[in-house]
Tab-separated table of C-alpha atoms in Angstrom:
chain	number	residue	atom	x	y	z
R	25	UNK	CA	96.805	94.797	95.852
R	26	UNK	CA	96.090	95.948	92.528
R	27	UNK	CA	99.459	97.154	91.389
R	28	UNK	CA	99.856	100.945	92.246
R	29	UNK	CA	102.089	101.192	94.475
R	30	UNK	CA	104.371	97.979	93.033
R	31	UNK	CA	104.227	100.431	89.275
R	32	UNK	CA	105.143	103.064	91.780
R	33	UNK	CA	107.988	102.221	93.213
R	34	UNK	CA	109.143	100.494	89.744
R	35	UNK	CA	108.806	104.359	88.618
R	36	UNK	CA	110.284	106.197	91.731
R	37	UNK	CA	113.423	103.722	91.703
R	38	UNK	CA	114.332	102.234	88.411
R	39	UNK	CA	116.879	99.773	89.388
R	40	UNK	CA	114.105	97.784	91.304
R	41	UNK	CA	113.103	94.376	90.952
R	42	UNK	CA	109.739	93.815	92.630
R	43	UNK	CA	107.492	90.422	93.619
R	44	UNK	CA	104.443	91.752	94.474
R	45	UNK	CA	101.601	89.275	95.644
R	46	UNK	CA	98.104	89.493	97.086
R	47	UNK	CA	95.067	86.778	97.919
R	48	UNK	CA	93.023	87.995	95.907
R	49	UNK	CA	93.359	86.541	92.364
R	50	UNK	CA	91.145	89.539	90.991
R	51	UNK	CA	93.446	92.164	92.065
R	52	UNK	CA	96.535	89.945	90.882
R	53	UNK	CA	94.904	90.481	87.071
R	54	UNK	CA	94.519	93.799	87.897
R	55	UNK	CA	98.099	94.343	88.931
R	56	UNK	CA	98.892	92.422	85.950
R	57	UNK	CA	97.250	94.842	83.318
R	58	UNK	CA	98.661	98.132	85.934
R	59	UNK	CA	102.172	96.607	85.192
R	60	UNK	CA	101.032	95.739	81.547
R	61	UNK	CA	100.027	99.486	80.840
R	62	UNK	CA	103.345	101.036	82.352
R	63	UNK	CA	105.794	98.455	80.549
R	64	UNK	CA	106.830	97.490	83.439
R	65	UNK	CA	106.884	93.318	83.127
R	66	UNK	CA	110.123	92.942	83.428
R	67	UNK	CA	110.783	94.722	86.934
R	68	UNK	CA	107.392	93.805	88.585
R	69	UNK	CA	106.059	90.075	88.669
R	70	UNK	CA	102.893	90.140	90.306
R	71	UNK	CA	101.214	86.526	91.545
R	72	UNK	CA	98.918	85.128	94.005
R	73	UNK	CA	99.864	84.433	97.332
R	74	UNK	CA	98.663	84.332	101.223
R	75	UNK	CA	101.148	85.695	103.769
R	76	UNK	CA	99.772	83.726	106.211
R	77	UNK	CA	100.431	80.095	104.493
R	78	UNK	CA	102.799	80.575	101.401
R	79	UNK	CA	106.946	80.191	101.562
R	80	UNK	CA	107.999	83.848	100.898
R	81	UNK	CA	111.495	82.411	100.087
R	82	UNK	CA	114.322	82.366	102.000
R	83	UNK	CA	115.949	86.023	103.248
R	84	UNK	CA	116.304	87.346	99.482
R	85	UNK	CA	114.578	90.767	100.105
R	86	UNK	CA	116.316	93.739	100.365
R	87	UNK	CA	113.000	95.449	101.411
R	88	UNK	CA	109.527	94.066	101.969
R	89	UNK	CA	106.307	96.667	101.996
R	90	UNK	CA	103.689	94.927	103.982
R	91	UNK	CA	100.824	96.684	103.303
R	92	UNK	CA	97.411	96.519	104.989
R	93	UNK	CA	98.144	92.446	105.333
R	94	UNK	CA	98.327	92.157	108.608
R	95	UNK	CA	94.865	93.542	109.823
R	96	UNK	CA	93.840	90.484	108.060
R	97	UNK	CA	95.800	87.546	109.859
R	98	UNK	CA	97.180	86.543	112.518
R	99	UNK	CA	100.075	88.789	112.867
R	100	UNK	CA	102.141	85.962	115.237
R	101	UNK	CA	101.700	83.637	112.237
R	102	UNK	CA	102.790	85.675	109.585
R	103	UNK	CA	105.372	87.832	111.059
R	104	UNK	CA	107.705	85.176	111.436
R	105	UNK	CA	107.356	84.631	107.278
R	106	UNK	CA	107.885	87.962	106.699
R	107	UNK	CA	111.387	88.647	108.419
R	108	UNK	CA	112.412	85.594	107.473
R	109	UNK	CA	112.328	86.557	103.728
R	110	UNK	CA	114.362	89.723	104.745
R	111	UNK	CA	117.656	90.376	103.936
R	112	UNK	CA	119.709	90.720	107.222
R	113	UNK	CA	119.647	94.214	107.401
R	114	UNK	CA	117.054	94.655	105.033
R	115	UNK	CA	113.795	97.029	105.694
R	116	UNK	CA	110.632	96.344	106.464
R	117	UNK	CA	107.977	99.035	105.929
R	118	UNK	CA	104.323	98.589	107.365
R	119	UNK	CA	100.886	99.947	106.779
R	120	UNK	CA	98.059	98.851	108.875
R	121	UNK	CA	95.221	100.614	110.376
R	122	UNK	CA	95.491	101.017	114.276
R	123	UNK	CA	92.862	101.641	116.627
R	124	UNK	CA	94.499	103.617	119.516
R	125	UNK	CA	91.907	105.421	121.406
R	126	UNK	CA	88.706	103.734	122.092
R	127	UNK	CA	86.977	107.372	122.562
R	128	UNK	CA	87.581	107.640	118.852
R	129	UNK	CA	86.572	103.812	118.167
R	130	UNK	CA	83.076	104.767	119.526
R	131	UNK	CA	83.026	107.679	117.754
R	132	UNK	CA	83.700	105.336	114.075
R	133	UNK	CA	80.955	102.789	115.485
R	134	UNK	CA	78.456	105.624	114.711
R	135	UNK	CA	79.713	106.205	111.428
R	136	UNK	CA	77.454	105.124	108.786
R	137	UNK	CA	80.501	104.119	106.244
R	138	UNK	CA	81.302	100.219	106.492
R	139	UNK	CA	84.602	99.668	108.356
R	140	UNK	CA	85.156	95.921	107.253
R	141	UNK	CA	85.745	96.025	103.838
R	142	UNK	CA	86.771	92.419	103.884
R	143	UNK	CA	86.249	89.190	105.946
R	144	UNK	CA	88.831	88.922	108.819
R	145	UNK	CA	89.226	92.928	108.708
R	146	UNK	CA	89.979	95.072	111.245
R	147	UNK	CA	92.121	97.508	113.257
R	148	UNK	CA	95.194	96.916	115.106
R	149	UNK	CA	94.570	97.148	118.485
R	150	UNK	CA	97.884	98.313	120.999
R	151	UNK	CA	98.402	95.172	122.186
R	152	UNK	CA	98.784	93.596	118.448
R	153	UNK	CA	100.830	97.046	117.651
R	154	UNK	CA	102.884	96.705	120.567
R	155	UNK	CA	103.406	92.604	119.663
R	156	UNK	CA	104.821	93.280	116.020
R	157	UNK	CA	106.892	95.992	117.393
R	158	UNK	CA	108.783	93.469	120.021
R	159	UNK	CA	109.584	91.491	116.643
R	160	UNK	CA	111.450	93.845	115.012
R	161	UNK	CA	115.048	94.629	115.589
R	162	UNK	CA	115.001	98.434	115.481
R	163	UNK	CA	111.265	99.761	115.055
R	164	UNK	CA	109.976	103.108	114.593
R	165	UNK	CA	106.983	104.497	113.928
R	166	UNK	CA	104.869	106.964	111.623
R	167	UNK	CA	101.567	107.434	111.975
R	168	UNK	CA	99.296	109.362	109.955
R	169	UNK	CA	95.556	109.916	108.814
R	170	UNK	CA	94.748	111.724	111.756
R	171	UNK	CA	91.836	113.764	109.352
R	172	UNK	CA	92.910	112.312	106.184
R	173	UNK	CA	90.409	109.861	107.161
R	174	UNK	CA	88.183	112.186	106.396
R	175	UNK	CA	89.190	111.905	102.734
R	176	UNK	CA	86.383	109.109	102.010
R	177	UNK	CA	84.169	111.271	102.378
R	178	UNK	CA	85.371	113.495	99.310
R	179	UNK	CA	83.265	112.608	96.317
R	180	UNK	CA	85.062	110.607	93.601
R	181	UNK	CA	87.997	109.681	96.263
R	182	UNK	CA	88.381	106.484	94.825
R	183	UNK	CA	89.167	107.255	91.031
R	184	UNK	CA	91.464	110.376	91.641
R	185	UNK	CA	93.730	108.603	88.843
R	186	UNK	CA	91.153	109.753	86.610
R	187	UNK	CA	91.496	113.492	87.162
R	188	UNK	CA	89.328	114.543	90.068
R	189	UNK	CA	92.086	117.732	90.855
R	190	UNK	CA	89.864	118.988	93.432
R	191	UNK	CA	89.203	115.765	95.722
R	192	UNK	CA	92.913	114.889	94.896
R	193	UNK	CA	93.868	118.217	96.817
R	194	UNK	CA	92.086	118.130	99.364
R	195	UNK	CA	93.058	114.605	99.522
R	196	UNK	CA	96.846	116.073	100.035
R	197	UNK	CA	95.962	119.219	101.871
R	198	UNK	CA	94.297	116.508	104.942
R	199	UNK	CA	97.361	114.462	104.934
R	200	UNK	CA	99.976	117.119	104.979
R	201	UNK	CA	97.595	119.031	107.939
R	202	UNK	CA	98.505	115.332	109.507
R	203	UNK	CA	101.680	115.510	109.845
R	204	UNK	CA	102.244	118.618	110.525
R	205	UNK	CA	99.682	118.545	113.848
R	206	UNK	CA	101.361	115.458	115.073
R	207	UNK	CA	104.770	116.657	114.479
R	208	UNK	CA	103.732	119.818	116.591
R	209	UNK	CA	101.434	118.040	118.983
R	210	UNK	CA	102.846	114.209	119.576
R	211	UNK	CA	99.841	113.297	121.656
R	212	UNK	CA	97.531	113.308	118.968
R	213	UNK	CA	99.432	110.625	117.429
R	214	UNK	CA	96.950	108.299	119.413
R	215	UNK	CA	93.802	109.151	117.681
R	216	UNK	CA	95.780	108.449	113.834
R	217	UNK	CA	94.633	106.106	112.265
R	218	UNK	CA	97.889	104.122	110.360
């Protein structure tokens, strides 16, 4: 990706050393200046790399984020290089979209906003969900934007960073509504949308 979340995690735990990678060699620059502008180059090395093809070394990760990587591939190749650049008992934190409820995939269909930002993209369906759960040793599951989908619809939702307080809130307010409905009401844990 571009390097938020890798200068965010460098920030929220200091002692950190982070490879972060992506496909895209565009976004790898732009991770590059992200680290660049919060001093962070020697905790975050950023470089290109597919998940689907590239060595991810050999079990040295105490933690690996996937995020919003497997939509992309084919999760039975790449799953395999993933643990097996885990630390045993290491963590491994997802993010993918998922595509539960086909009422609700209908429903998207007639939403004018592009869903495939990206060749290859798409949702997980329960069958892929249910096939990169059975790889991992103890799973468990979080799922959330339920209506913070909603949020790109908010004007300006895509350069918050640059001071848009309002969109920003109601950014929050959505996702914290979330998770507090599908704490309360499990069932509507099928219609999330990560």
């Amino acid at each position: 990706g571009d390097g938020t979340v890798a200068c965010e995690i460098a920030h929220v735990v200091p002692a950190a050393a982070i490879c972060a990678f992506d496909v895209s060699p565009d976004l790898v620059e732009l991770a590059r200046d992200r680290v660049r502008m919060n001093s962070l180059e020697d905790r975050v090395q950023c470089f290109v790399g597919n998940a689907e093809t590239d060595c991810l070394g050999g079990r040295q990760f105490d933690v690996v984020l996937v995020s919003e990587i497997l939509h992309h591939v084919d999760f039975r190749e790449t799953l395999p290089r993933i643990l097996s650049a885990t630390k045993p008992g290491g963590l491994i934190v997802m993010k993918e979209p998922i595509s539960l409820s086909p009422a609700l995939q209908k429903v998207r269909d007639l939403v004018p906003i592009p869903k495939n930002a990206s060749p290859g993209d798409r949702q997980l369906s329960r069958a892929e969900l249910d096939g990169v759960l059975a790889a991992l040793e103890e799973p468990s599951i979080r799922h959330f934007r339920l209506f913070g989908r909603l949020d790109r619809l908010l004007p300006n939702i895509n350069r918050i960073d640059e001071g848009h307080p309002v969109t920003k809130t109601i950014a929050l307010l959505l996702g914290w509504a979330d998770a507090a409905l599908m704490s309360l009401l499990p069932v509507l844990r099928r219609f999330a949308g990560n």
